[in-house]
Amino acid sequence: MSGVLGTYGYLNYFGVNGGYRQGGITCAMPAGSFVGALASSFIADKYSRKIAIQIGCIFWTVGSIFQTAANGIALLCVGRVVAGVCVGICSAMVPVYQAEIAQKEIRGRVVSLQQWAITWGILIQYFIQYGSSFTQGGPDNPNQGTACFRIPWAIQIVPAIILFCGLFFFPKSPRWLASKDRWEEAIHVLANLHGGGDVNHPKVLAEYQEIEEQLRFEREEAVTSYKALTERKMLKRVILGMSIQMWSQLSGMNVMMYYIVYVMQGAGVGSPLLTASIQYILNVVMTLPAIIWLDKWGRRPSLVLGAFGMATFLFIVGALEGSYGQPNPHTDPRMDALTWVLIGHKPVSKAIIACSYLFVCTFAITWGPTSWTYPSEIYPSKIRAKAVSLSTASNWIWNCALAFFVPPALSNINWKTYMMFGTFNSAACIHMFLTAPETKGKTLEEMDVVFESGRPAWKGVPKGSRLDEVQKKIEEGGLKIAAPAVGNVRETEIDPEKAV
């Protein structure tokens, strides 16, 4: 959306320039995403995580067609709502799918790849919008036509088609297959993912046993997944997952993505569209360290230190805007959405831009990937899809509210908007320090141990994994795993002294 906000073609055709009307258009997509996130668990639990993502691709294609053909605000909003359903489904189920197929040693890295792909998508789409803005006389032509926004909105259909077709070559989640008692398929998938196709591989057998024991325990409890969400020990995790997604939105990052052009205009830079593009590049580049090292430095430091860093940069921006800014003299019609601007303070403008970039870098390294990784891995299999859908719904309802609120906020409370988001990040820092334990190096089936150990979150649990112990005993020949009769599954004899 941000790449077209500064073009005359968009402003003239839809008759918007900030305020509640632009907020309504922007928040239409996260409103659809909220609905999609809530519906995702029903689709994913019944038809599989993979098929849920494919259904999302269909919604995206239809929504993009509506947006491209929009002849007014009404159809534009309908298209954004329909496309938003896809965003809700995929943002909930992609991390779940990734977490369920990844090895514990690289789970954070694999789920972080989703965030990296998102940053690439944002960057590519922004430059497509930037290039399209030069059609029909360019962004400074008061009589610019509609190609500046119809071209990028049509091109976004292509990735959905590629993803839909590509998923036919991907396996279903082994944990979903196991939950449907399709054990032979499940162990084949585990073997292909973690054992080089060998169903007798000790790691495959160990993970098979972990999944089987977890499902047996859940079924013996005979508690429905909906009721399990409200149990005290699980409710704390559900609230934590929803809170992480809420704080991710209240950090102010998506506000920067939606309205960065307004921020740059208010800072008095020469080319807001071009200057804003740098933050999208930084977002891509700075997500890489998290992909490489998140499984080494852990989730908890990313959440705590990331919130502290973002708060610091937002407070600096707010202080500079408040100290050196002034009411908008309204000499440029494209800046009518702003009531507070910086004029004649180039060093201050550069400092604000620098802090905005540092804010984006901090988010990209920390909260960007971690806010998707953490909620996807902390729930047991029985409620994972439903709990993650609630967490993701929390993300999108706050995204929707902020998308609608920020344009009038920038107009009415000006620089205090940055102070508000800085305060949110400060609260997130304290909250994560007190409630978010470390989960790196643990299997999905070990999260009950992590969260029910009785230790404070800042102390964590002992290092090591039960999966490694089981794998070692299988390798030593001291443990028999009753796997399904697939091919030539090895069964080792039990040594009573080594048995678990």
C-alpha angles and dihedrals in degrees: 000000000000095000094063100040093088097049125101090219092064096038095049098042097049097027096228133133109168125296127091095324093059089041090055093051092048096046093050090084098050088046088059089043090057090056092044093050092052092048095045097081094055091052095042096047093048104036102020134262092271096055091046089059091049090052088052090056090058091053090050093052093050092045092050091052090053091049094048091050094043113142094180146355093285097061091039090057092045090053092049092049092050092046088046091061087063092050090052095049096044097041089055101041104035093066090045091051092046093047092049095052100038127093113247091243093061103024093112091049093049095048090044088060087070090059091046090051089050091053090050090050092050092048096047093045091048092054091045086054091045092051092045090052089072094061122108096015100329134263093302094056109104089206097050115150131230099267090092090074104021094061097056092041090054095045092057088072091072099069091050091056092047092050093046092053095039094056091066086074094052125090125243116253110278090218092053090048090050091050087057091048092248090137099157092056090044095055091045089055091046090050093051092046102041109011107045090252093308111129088191093060109126093229091052092049092046093051090045089056092048091053093045094050092047093051092045091052092049092049093048089056087056093204119147115242091243093052090045089059090065098046111116097243092047097038090065090057093046090052091046092052092047090046093053091053090045093051089046088062095039089054086080097236098123089045086059089050095049100041106021089122089061090048092051092045090052090050089057099239122165101241112017094185093052096040090049090054090067091067090056090054090048090050090058097042097045094050088067096075089056092051091052101040109021091098089051104043094033140226099275099061089048092055098043101039093037093057091047092051095047091049090053095053094044092051090051092050091048092049092050093046092048095046101044105021128098139191114288111262088205097228092140117056092207089062095051089109088067125076097178125053142162114240126178097001104104096163090052091047090052091049091052091050091048092051090047089054092046089050090054091047092051092050092046093054097043125014097023097072098018096057088062098037099050100052092045094059108038101073130079119249096258095062102020098106094043095044093048090048089056091048091050091045087055089054094052099042089055090043089053093048093048094045088057096040104045101068093056089039091056087050098045110030097021113180092013087074089074091049090052093054090044088057091050090054091049090054090047091053092055093043094051093046091056102039114022115086122195116268104177117126095019126113120239088252091057096059091097087062091049095051101034100045092102092234121130113257093247092057097050127189130292117283122253134064135253088223091063090052093050091046091051092051091050090051090050090052094241100116133060118210117201097217124169117273099266117150108309105336110183119234115196124202120256120246103203092214092054100037117114 
